[in-house]
Coordinates of C-alpha atoms and ligand atoms in Angstrom, one line a residue:
X1 CA -28.3 17.6 1.9
X2 CA -25.8 17.6 4.7
X3 CA -22.1 17.5 3.9
X4 CA -20.7 14.1 3.3
X5 CA -18.3 13.1 6.0
X6 CA -16.4 9.8 5.8
X7 CA -13.5 8.4 7.7
X8 CA -10.6 6.0 7.5
X9 CA -10.1 4.4 10.9
X10 CA -7.0 2.2 10.9
X11 CA -5.7 0.3 14.0
X12 CA -2.0 1.0 14.2
X13 CA -0.9 -2.5 14.9
X14 CA 1.3 -3.0 11.8
X15 CA 1.9 -1.8 8.3
X16 CA -0.8 -0.3 6.1
X17 CA -1.9 -3.1 3.8
X18 CA -3.3 -3.1 0.3
X19 CA -6.8 -3.7 1.7
X20 CA -6.5 -0.8 4.2
X21 CA -5.1 1.5 1.5
X22 CA -7.9 0.6 -0.8
X23 CA -10.5 1.4 2.0
X24 CA -8.7 4.7 2.6
X25 CA -8.8 5.5 -1.1
X26 CA -12.5 4.7 -1.6
X27 CA -13.3 7.0 1.3
X28 CA -11.1 9.7 0.0
X29 CA -12.5 9.5 -3.5
X30 CA -16.0 9.5 -2.2
X31 CA -15.3 12.6 -0.1
X32 CA -13.6 14.4 -2.9
X33 CA -16.4 13.4 -5.4
X34 CA -19.0 14.9 -3.1
X35 CA -17.0 17.9 -1.9
X36 CA -17.1 16.3 1.5
X37 CA -14.7 15.8 4.4
X38 CA -12.3 12.9 4.8
X39 CA -11.5 12.2 8.5
X40 CA -8.5 10.1 9.7
X41 CA -9.1 8.5 13.1
X42 CA -6.5 6.3 14.7
X43 CA -8.1 3.3 16.5
X44 CA -5.4 2.7 19.1
X45 CA -7.4 1.4 22.1
X46 CA -5.5 -1.9 22.0
X47 CA -2.6 -0.6 24.0
X48 CA -0.7 -3.9 23.8
X49 CA -0.7 -4.0 20.0
X50 CA -0.8 -0.3 19.0
X51 CA 2.5 1.6 18.6
X52 CA 3.4 5.1 17.7
X53 CA 5.8 3.7 15.1
X54 CA 2.9 1.9 13.3
X55 CA 0.8 5.1 13.4
X56 CA 3.7 6.9 11.7
X57 CA 4.0 4.2 9.1
X58 CA 0.3 4.6 8.3
X59 CA 0.5 8.4 8.1
X60 CA 3.6 8.1 5.8
X61 CA 1.9 5.6 3.6
X62 CA -1.2 7.8 3.2
X63 CA 1.1 10.7 2.4
X64 CA 3.0 8.7 -0.2
X65 CA -0.3 7.9 -1.8
X66 CA -1.3 11.6 -1.5
X67 CA -4.5 10.7 0.2
X68 CA -4.7 13.9 2.2
X69 CA -7.1 13.9 5.2
X70 CA -9.0 17.0 6.2
X71 CA -9.4 16.2 9.9
X72 CA -7.2 14.0 12.0
X73 CA -3.6 13.7 13.3
X74 CA -1.6 16.7 12.5
X75 CA -4.6 18.5 11.0
X76 CA -6.9 19.0 13.9
X77 CA -10.6 19.6 13.4
X78 CA -13.8 20.3 15.3
X79 CA -14.5 16.7 16.3
X80 CA -11.2 15.7 17.9
X81 CA -9.3 14.2 19.5
X82 CA -8.7 11.8 16.6
X83 CA -6.9 9.2 18.5
X84 CA -9.2 6.8 20.3
X85 CA -6.8 6.5 23.2
X86 CA -7.5 10.1 23.9
X87 CA -11.3 9.7 23.9
X88 CA -11.7 7.3 26.7
X89 CA -13.9 9.7 28.8
X90 CA -16.4 9.9 26.0
X91 CA -16.7 6.1 25.7
X92 CA -17.2 5.9 29.5
X93 CA -19.8 8.6 29.4
X94 CA -21.9 6.7 26.7
X95 CA -21.4 3.4 28.4
X96 CA -22.8 4.9 31.6
X97 CA -25.7 6.2 29.7
X98 CA -26.5 2.7 28.4
X99 CA -26.2 1.4 32.0
X100 CA -28.6 4.1 33.2
X101 CA -31.2 3.4 30.6
X102 CA -31.0 -0.3 31.2
X103 CA -29.4 -1.2 27.8
X104 CA -26.1 -2.4 29.3
X105 CA -25.1 -4.4 32.3
X106 CA -22.1 -5.5 34.3
X107 CA -21.1 -9.1 33.6
X108 CA -18.9 -11.0 36.1
X109 CA -18.4 -14.2 34.1
X110 CA -14.8 -15.2 34.0
X111 CA -13.1 -16.2 30.7
X112 CA -12.9 -19.8 32.0
X113 CA -16.6 -19.9 32.7
X114 CA -17.4 -18.4 29.4
X115 CA -15.2 -20.9 27.7
X116 CA -16.7 -23.8 29.5
X117 CA -20.2 -22.7 28.5
X118 CA -19.1 -22.2 24.9
X119 CA -17.8 -25.8 24.8
X120 CA -21.2 -27.0 26.1
X121 CA -23.0 -25.0 23.4
X122 CA -20.7 -26.5 20.8
X123 CA -21.4 -30.0 22.1
X124 CA -25.2 -29.3 22.1
X125 CA -24.9 -28.1 18.5
X126 CA -26.0 -24.6 19.4
X127 CA -24.5 -21.4 18.1
X128 CA -21.9 -20.0 20.5
X129 CA -23.0 -16.8 22.1
X130 CA -23.2 -15.2 25.5
X131 CA -26.1 -16.8 27.3
X132 CA -27.2 -13.7 29.1
X133 CA -26.4 -15.1 32.5
X134 CA -25.5 -11.7 34.2
X135 CA -28.5 -9.8 32.6
X136 CA -30.6 -10.1 35.6
X137 CA -28.3 -10.4 38.6
X138 CA -29.8 -9.4 42.0
X139 CA -27.9 -6.9 44.1
X140 CA -26.8 -9.7 46.4
X141 CA -25.3 -11.8 43.5
X142 CA -23.5 -8.7 42.3
X143 CA -22.1 -7.9 45.7
X144 CA -21.0 -11.5 46.1
X145 CA -19.1 -11.4 42.8
X146 CA -17.5 -8.1 43.8
X147 CA -16.5 -9.5 47.1
X148 CA -14.8 -12.4 45.3
X149 CA -12.7 -9.7 43.6
X150 CA -14.2 -10.2 40.1
X151 CA -13.8 -7.2 37.9
X152 CA -16.8 -6.9 35.6
X153 CA -17.0 -6.1 31.9
X154 CA -19.9 -4.2 30.5
X155 CA -22.2 -5.9 28.0
X156 CA -24.7 -4.4 25.7
X157 CA -28.2 -5.6 26.2
X158 CA -29.0 -6.5 22.6
X159 CA -32.5 -6.9 21.2
X160 CA -34.2 -10.2 22.1
X161 CA -36.4 -10.5 19.1
X162 CA -36.8 -9.4 15.5
X163 CA -34.1 -8.6 13.0
X164 CA -31.6 -5.9 12.3
X165 CA -31.5 -4.7 8.7
X166 CA -28.4 -3.3 7.2
X167 CA -29.2 -1.2 4.1
X168 CA -25.8 -1.5 2.5
X169 CA -24.9 0.7 -0.5
X170 CA -22.9 -2.1 -2.0
X171 CA -24.4 -5.3 -0.7
X172 CA -28.1 -4.2 -0.7
X173 CA -30.3 -5.1 2.2
X174 CA -28.7 -7.7 4.5
X175 CA -30.8 -9.0 7.3
X176 CA -29.5 -10.3 10.6
X177 CA -31.6 -12.3 13.1
X178 CA -31.3 -10.6 16.5
X179 CA -31.8 -13.8 18.4
X180 CA -29.1 -15.9 16.8
X181 CA -26.8 -13.4 15.2
X182 CA -26.5 -10.6 17.8
X183 CA -25.7 -11.6 21.4
X184 CA -25.0 -9.4 24.4
X185 CA -21.5 -8.4 23.3
X186 CA -18.9 -6.7 25.5
X187 CA -18.7 -2.9 25.1
X188 CA -16.2 -2.3 27.9
X189 CA -13.5 -4.7 28.9
X190 CA -12.4 -5.4 32.5
X191 CA -9.3 -3.4 31.9
X192 CA -11.4 -0.3 31.4
X193 CA -11.0 -0.1 27.6
X194 CA -13.9 0.1 25.2
X195 CA -14.3 -2.6 22.5
X196 CA -14.1 -1.8 18.8
X197 CA -17.8 -2.2 18.2
X198 CA -18.7 0.3 20.9
X199 CA -16.0 3.0 20.4
X200 CA -16.5 3.0 16.6
X201 CA -20.2 3.9 17.1
X202 CA -19.5 6.6 19.6
X203 CA -16.9 8.1 17.4
X204 CA -18.7 7.8 14.1
X205 CA -21.8 9.4 15.7
X206 CA -19.9 12.3 17.5
X207 CA -17.7 12.9 14.4
X208 CA -21.0 13.1 12.4
X209 CA -19.9 10.5 9.9
X210 CA -22.5 10.2 7.2
X211 CA -21.1 7.2 5.3
X212 CA -19.2 4.3 6.7
X213 CA -17.1 2.7 3.9
X214 CA -15.1 -0.2 5.0
X215 CA -14.1 -3.8 4.3
X216 CA -16.6 -6.6 4.0
X217 CA -15.1 -8.3 7.0
X218 CA -17.0 -5.8 9.2
X219 CA -20.4 -6.5 7.8
X220 CA -21.2 -8.9 10.6
X221 CA -20.3 -6.2 13.1
X222 CA -22.8 -3.8 11.6
X223 CA -26.0 -5.1 13.2
X224 CA -24.4 -4.8 16.6
X225 CA -23.3 -1.3 15.8
X226 CA -26.8 -0.3 14.5
X227 CA -28.3 -1.5 17.8
X228 CA -26.0 0.7 19.7
X229 CA -26.7 3.7 17.5
X230 CA -30.4 3.2 18.1
X231 CA -30.1 2.6 21.8
X232 CA -28.2 5.9 22.2
X233 CA -30.6 7.8 19.9
X234 CA -27.9 8.5 17.4
X235 CA -28.6 8.9 13.7
X236 CA -27.5 5.7 11.8
X237 CA -25.0 6.5 9.0
X238 CA -25.2 4.8 5.6
X239 CA -23.0 1.8 5.2
X240 CA -21.0 0.5 2.3
X241 CA -19.0 -2.7 2.7
X242 CA -16.4 -3.1 0.0
X243 CA -15.3 -6.5 -1.2
X244 CA -12.3 -8.4 0.1
X245 CA -9.1 -8.6 -1.9
X246 CA -7.8 -12.1 -2.8
X247 CA -4.5 -13.4 -4.0
X248 CA -4.1 -15.1 -7.4
X249 CA -5.0 -18.4 -5.7
X250 CA -8.3 -16.9 -4.6
X251 CA -7.5 -17.1 -0.9
X252 CA -7.5 -13.8 1.1
X253 CA -4.6 -11.7 0.1
X254 CA -1.8 -12.1 2.7
X255 CA 1.9 -11.9 3.1
X256 CA 2.1 -15.4 1.5
X257 CA 1.4 -13.7 -1.8
X258 CA 4.4 -11.4 -1.6
X259 CA 4.5 -7.7 -0.9
X260 CA 1.2 -6.5 0.6
X261 CA 2.1 -3.4 2.6
X262 CA 2.1 0.1 1.1
X263 CA 5.6 0.7 2.5
X264 CA 6.9 -2.3 0.6
X265 CA 5.4 -1.0 -2.6
X266 CA 6.9 2.4 -2.1
X267 CA 10.3 0.8 -1.5
X268 CA 10.0 -1.3 -4.6
X269 CA 9.5 1.8 -6.6
X270 CA 5.8 2.1 -7.4
X271 CA 4.5 5.5 -8.2
X272 CA 1.7 6.9 -6.1
X273 CA -0.4 7.5 -9.2
X274 CA 0.0 3.9 -10.4
X275 CA -0.8 2.5 -6.9
X276 CA -3.9 4.7 -6.6
X277 CA -5.1 3.9 -10.1
X278 CA -4.5 0.2 -9.5
X279 CA -6.1 0.2 -6.0
X280 CA -9.2 2.0 -7.4
X281 CA -9.8 -0.9 -9.7
X282 CA -9.8 -3.4 -6.9
X283 CA -13.6 -3.7 -6.6
X284 CA -14.5 -0.7 -8.6
X285 CA -14.7 0.0 -12.3
X286 CA -16.2 2.5 -14.6
X287 CA -16.7 0.5 -17.6
X288 CA -15.1 -2.6 -19.1
X289 CA -12.7 -0.8 -21.3
X290 CA -11.0 1.8 -19.2
X291 CA -8.0 0.9 -17.1
X292 CA -5.9 4.0 -16.8
X293 CA -7.5 6.8 -14.8
X294 CA -5.9 10.0 -13.7
X295 CA -6.7 11.1 -10.1
X296 CA -9.1 13.9 -11.2
X297 CA -10.8 11.4 -13.4
X298 CA -11.2 8.9 -10.5
X299 CA -12.6 11.7 -8.4
X300 CA -15.1 12.6 -11.1
X301 CA -16.2 9.1 -11.9
X302 CA -16.1 7.3 -8.5
X303 CA -19.4 6.1 -7.1
X304 CA -20.4 3.4 -4.6
X305 CA -23.0 2.1 -7.1
X306 CA -20.1 0.8 -9.3
X307 CA -18.4 -1.0 -6.4
X308 CA -18.7 -4.7 -6.9
X309 CA -20.0 -7.2 -4.4
X310 CA -17.5 -9.8 -5.5
X311 CA -14.0 -10.1 -4.2
X312 CA -11.3 -8.5 -6.2
X313 CA -8.1 -10.4 -7.2
X314 CA -4.8 -8.6 -6.7
X315 CA -2.7 -9.0 -9.8
X316 CA 0.8 -7.8 -9.2
X317 CA 1.8 -8.1 -12.9
X318 CA -1.0 -5.7 -13.8
X319 CA 0.2 -3.2 -11.2
X320 CA 3.7 -3.5 -12.5
X321 CA 2.6 -2.9 -16.0
X322 CA 0.5 0.1 -14.9
X323 CA 3.5 1.5 -13.1
X324 CA 5.5 1.3 -16.3
X325 CA 2.8 3.2 -18.1
X326 CA 2.9 6.0 -15.4
X327 CA 6.7 6.1 -15.5
X328 CA 6.7 6.6 -19.2
X329 CA 4.3 9.5 -18.8
X330 CA 6.5 11.4 -16.4
X331 CA 8.4 14.4 -17.6
X332 CA 12.2 14.0 -17.3
X333 CA 12.2 16.3 -14.3
X334 CA 9.4 14.3 -12.7
X335 CA 11.3 11.1 -13.3
X336 CA 14.4 12.6 -11.8
X337 CA 12.4 13.6 -8.7
X338 CA 11.1 10.1 -8.0
X339 CA 14.4 8.4 -8.9
X340 CA 16.6 10.7 -6.8
X341 CA 15.9 9.1 -3.4
X342 CA 16.6 5.7 -4.8
X343 CA 19.9 6.8 -6.4
X344 CA 20.9 8.6 -3.2
X345 CA 20.1 5.6 -1.0
X346 CA 22.2 3.4 -3.3
X347 CA 25.1 5.8 -3.2
X348 CA 24.9 6.7 -6.9
X349 CA 24.1 10.3 -6.2
X350 CA 25.2 12.5 -3.3
X351 CA 22.8 14.3 -0.9
X352 CA 23.6 17.6 -2.7
X353 CA 23.5 17.1 -6.5
X354 CA 25.4 19.8 -8.5
X355 CA 23.7 21.3 -11.5
X356 CA 26.1 19.4 -13.8
X357 CA 25.5 16.1 -12.2
X358 CA 21.7 16.7 -12.4
X359 CA 22.1 17.5 -16.0
X360 CA 24.0 14.3 -16.6
X361 CA 21.4 12.4 -14.6
X362 CA 18.6 13.8 -16.7
X363 CA 20.4 12.5 -19.8
X364 CA 20.9 9.1 -18.2
X365 CA 17.2 9.0 -17.3
X366 CA 16.1 9.9 -20.7
X367 CA 17.8 6.7 -21.9
X368 CA 16.3 4.6 -19.2
X369 CA 12.8 5.9 -19.0
X370 CA 11.3 3.4 -21.4
X371 CA 13.0 0.5 -19.7
X372 CA 11.9 1.1 -16.1
X373 CA 9.0 -0.9 -14.7
X374 CA 9.7 0.0 -11.1
X375 CA 11.4 3.2 -10.0
X376 CA 13.8 1.1 -7.9
X377 CA 15.1 -0.6 -11.1
X378 CA 16.9 2.7 -11.8
X379 CA 19.6 1.7 -9.4
X380 CA 20.7 -1.4 -11.3
X381 CA 20.1 0.0 -14.7
X382 CA 22.0 3.2 -14.0
X383 CA 24.8 1.9 -11.9
X384 CA 27.5 1.8 -14.6
X385 CA 26.7 5.4 -15.5
X386 CA 28.0 6.4 -12.1
X387 CA 30.3 3.8 -10.9
X388 CA 33.5 2.3 -12.4
X389 CA 33.2 -0.7 -10.0
X390 CA 30.1 -2.1 -11.7
X391 CA 30.0 -5.8 -11.7
X392 CA 30.5 -8.0 -14.8
X393 CA 27.8 -10.5 -15.5
X394 CA 30.1 -13.4 -15.8
X395 CA 27.7 -15.5 -17.8
X396 CA 27.5 -12.8 -20.4
X397 CA 31.2 -12.3 -20.3
X398 CA 31.8 -16.0 -21.0
X399 CA 29.4 -15.9 -23.9
X400 CA 30.4 -12.7 -25.6
X401 CA 33.9 -11.8 -24.6
X402 CA 35.6 -15.1 -25.1
X403 CA 35.0 -15.2 -28.8
X404 CA 38.0 -15.1 -31.1
X405 CA 39.1 -11.6 -32.1
X406 CA 37.7 -10.0 -28.9
X407 CA 41.0 -8.5 -28.0
X408 CA 41.5 -7.1 -31.5
X409 CA 38.0 -5.8 -31.7
X410 CA 38.1 -4.0 -28.4
X411 CA 41.6 -2.7 -29.2
X412 CA 40.3 -1.4 -32.5
X413 CA 37.3 0.4 -30.8
X414 CA 39.7 1.8 -28.2
X415 CA 41.8 3.4 -30.9
X416 CA 38.7 4.7 -32.7
X417 CA 37.4 6.3 -29.5
X418 CA 40.7 7.8 -28.8
X419 CA 40.9 9.4 -32.1
X420 CA 37.3 10.4 -32.7
X421 CA 36.8 14.2 -32.6
X422 CA 33.5 13.6 -30.8
X423 CA 31.9 10.5 -29.2
X424 CA 28.7 10.3 -31.1
X425 CA 27.1 8.2 -33.8
X426 CA 28.1 10.6 -36.5
X427 CA 31.8 10.3 -35.8
X428 CA 32.0 6.8 -34.6
X429 CA 29.7 4.8 -36.9
X430 CA 32.0 5.2 -40.0
X431 CA 34.9 4.0 -37.9
X432 CA 33.0 1.0 -36.7
X433 CA 31.9 0.2 -40.2
X434 CA 35.5 0.2 -41.3
X435 CA 36.2 -2.3 -38.5
X436 CA 33.5 -4.6 -39.7
X437 CA 35.2 -5.0 -43.0
X438 CA 38.6 -5.4 -41.4
X439 CA 37.4 -8.3 -39.1
X440 CA 34.8 -9.7 -41.4
X441 CA 32.0 -9.4 -38.8
X442 CA 28.6 -7.9 -38.4
X443 CA 27.7 -4.7 -36.4
X444 CA 26.4 -6.8 -33.5
X445 CA 29.7 -8.6 -33.2
X446 CA 31.4 -5.3 -32.6
X447 CA 28.8 -3.6 -30.5
X448 CA 28.1 -6.4 -28.1
X449 CA 31.6 -6.8 -26.8
X450 CA 31.9 -3.1 -26.4
X451 CA 28.6 -3.0 -24.5
X452 CA 29.7 -5.7 -22.1
X453 CA 33.1 -4.0 -21.6
X454 CA 31.4 -0.7 -20.8
X455 CA 28.4 -1.8 -18.7
X456 CA 29.3 -5.3 -17.5
X457 CA 26.2 -6.7 -19.2
X458 CA 24.5 -7.1 -22.6
X459 CA 21.4 -4.9 -22.2
X460 CA 21.8 -1.1 -22.2
X461 CA 20.5 1.9 -24.1
X462 CA 21.9 2.3 -27.6
X463 CA 25.7 2.0 -27.8
X464 CA 26.3 5.5 -29.1
X465 CA 24.2 7.0 -26.3
X466 CA 26.2 5.0 -23.8
X467 CA 29.5 6.0 -25.3
X468 CA 28.5 9.7 -25.4
X469 CA 27.3 9.7 -21.8
X470 CA 30.3 7.9 -20.4
X471 CA 32.7 10.1 -22.3
X472 CA 36.1 9.3 -23.7
X473 CA 38.1 8.9 -20.5
X474 CA 35.8 6.4 -18.9
X475 CA 35.3 4.5 -22.1
X476 CA 39.0 4.0 -22.7
X477 CA 39.7 3.1 -19.1
X478 CA 36.8 0.6 -19.1
X479 CA 38.0 -1.1 -22.3
X480 CA 41.5 -1.4 -20.8
X481 CA 40.2 -2.7 -17.6
X482 CA 38.0 -5.3 -19.3
X483 CA 41.0 -6.6 -21.3
X484 CA 43.1 -6.9 -18.2
X485 CA 40.3 -8.7 -16.4
X486 CA 39.9 -11.1 -19.3
X487 CA 43.6 -11.8 -19.4
X488 CA 43.8 -12.2 -15.6
X489 CA 41.0 -14.8 -15.8
X490 CA 42.6 -16.4 -18.8
X491 CA 39.5 -16.0 -20.8
X492 CA 41.4 -14.6 -23.8
Ligands
LIG1 N1 -10.1 -0.1 13.2 C1 -11.0 -0.9 12.4 C2 -10.1 -1.7 11.4 O1 -9.0 -1.3 11.2 C3 -11.9 0.0 11.7 C4 -13.1 -0.7 11.1 C5 -14.1 0.3 10.6 O2 -13.9 1.0 9.6 O3 -15.1 0.4 11.3 O4 -10.5 -2.7 11.0

């Protein structure tokens, strides 16, 4: 059997969305499963909408997801160039061939004329399609149009009878009626650029793509593409159209549903492994029970037979949960690596982290690991470990620090911390227990005010861990500062 060759062919007109990322992933998994080749091709023929910046965003997003391509931008390969904008000569060459063999023709109809005829078709209850008017122009008619200054498009002469069968690896056999479902579509626009349906065939054929795996929204383009393959004598690849992704309200997933671009997910702090695991389950599954798949396991188990025909529903909560699972599985060093850029960006850590500061950070992260759902959460959860100017949650302050005895309790803890030989549970707990008797309170009544004073809020790792990490100097200063703040605001 020949080597499997698949491709991901994004149009760089915006961010890489969940749907595109899932298409890239399925192609990548399929290639890796079969020991094949994963090609990345940038479909940038729409000059008005394609930007280099968007191409870079897509490349970065694929890199973040670790979906490494074997051929394409930055990688080279035997079938380049891998930007459609650099392949215009090839498209021209094959369009000329179609013209020569009588399977394409110049069409001079103007957009206004086409629109008018479309309106008439609608009025007559007919399907809207090109009516073939320029199929059989005489030389005189053609010259007259040229003399008027009309610039033609090139249309493909589609089959006038029969049907085109798509043998889809996901959808099964899908039959299209050539007369009503495939018209003489444009393959070259009047601006000299090829259309998607044409360029994609030339590229997939010349790049020797064996399997075209892409979104369901392209199924209706497939009969057109098959007719071009056949007209040019190219081998037709196998097709697999993967189901659409819907939002929780069952409409197509879009920005309305919140974050949908891979960049946003990266910025919100999703781990690549969690994203990949979650995306794999959008339309694919191994069995009903397994949800967590490592990447090697996905590669081993992935097959198109297990891709569903039905749309998949994007469930952000599940993704968030999965991210937490992967965060908890990280080693401390691994957690540090993913948290570092977020902490640096927020100014909690400098560009150059000293060994001591890294050590301290590893201890902080050890305390926070079980609490993180998103890597980005580390910034808020860790802020008071790095900054003395953390903010007080005033609601919590009102609730906890305005109770009677607050000043005495905090004063007592201040003294205990000052005198303790070491700030750990062993040395502090007995002191705190003494305090409970003295004030006639429970442990929580002592710990909560201390926690709020030290962190500004009422949720944090265990109090002894916080005390130990912050160290004597900062603990004393924070208690003093909190008491001043309470007095200033006349809360005590
Ligand atoms: N550039 C097309 C898109 O982004 C590629 C479709 C295909 O895979 O054929 O939708």
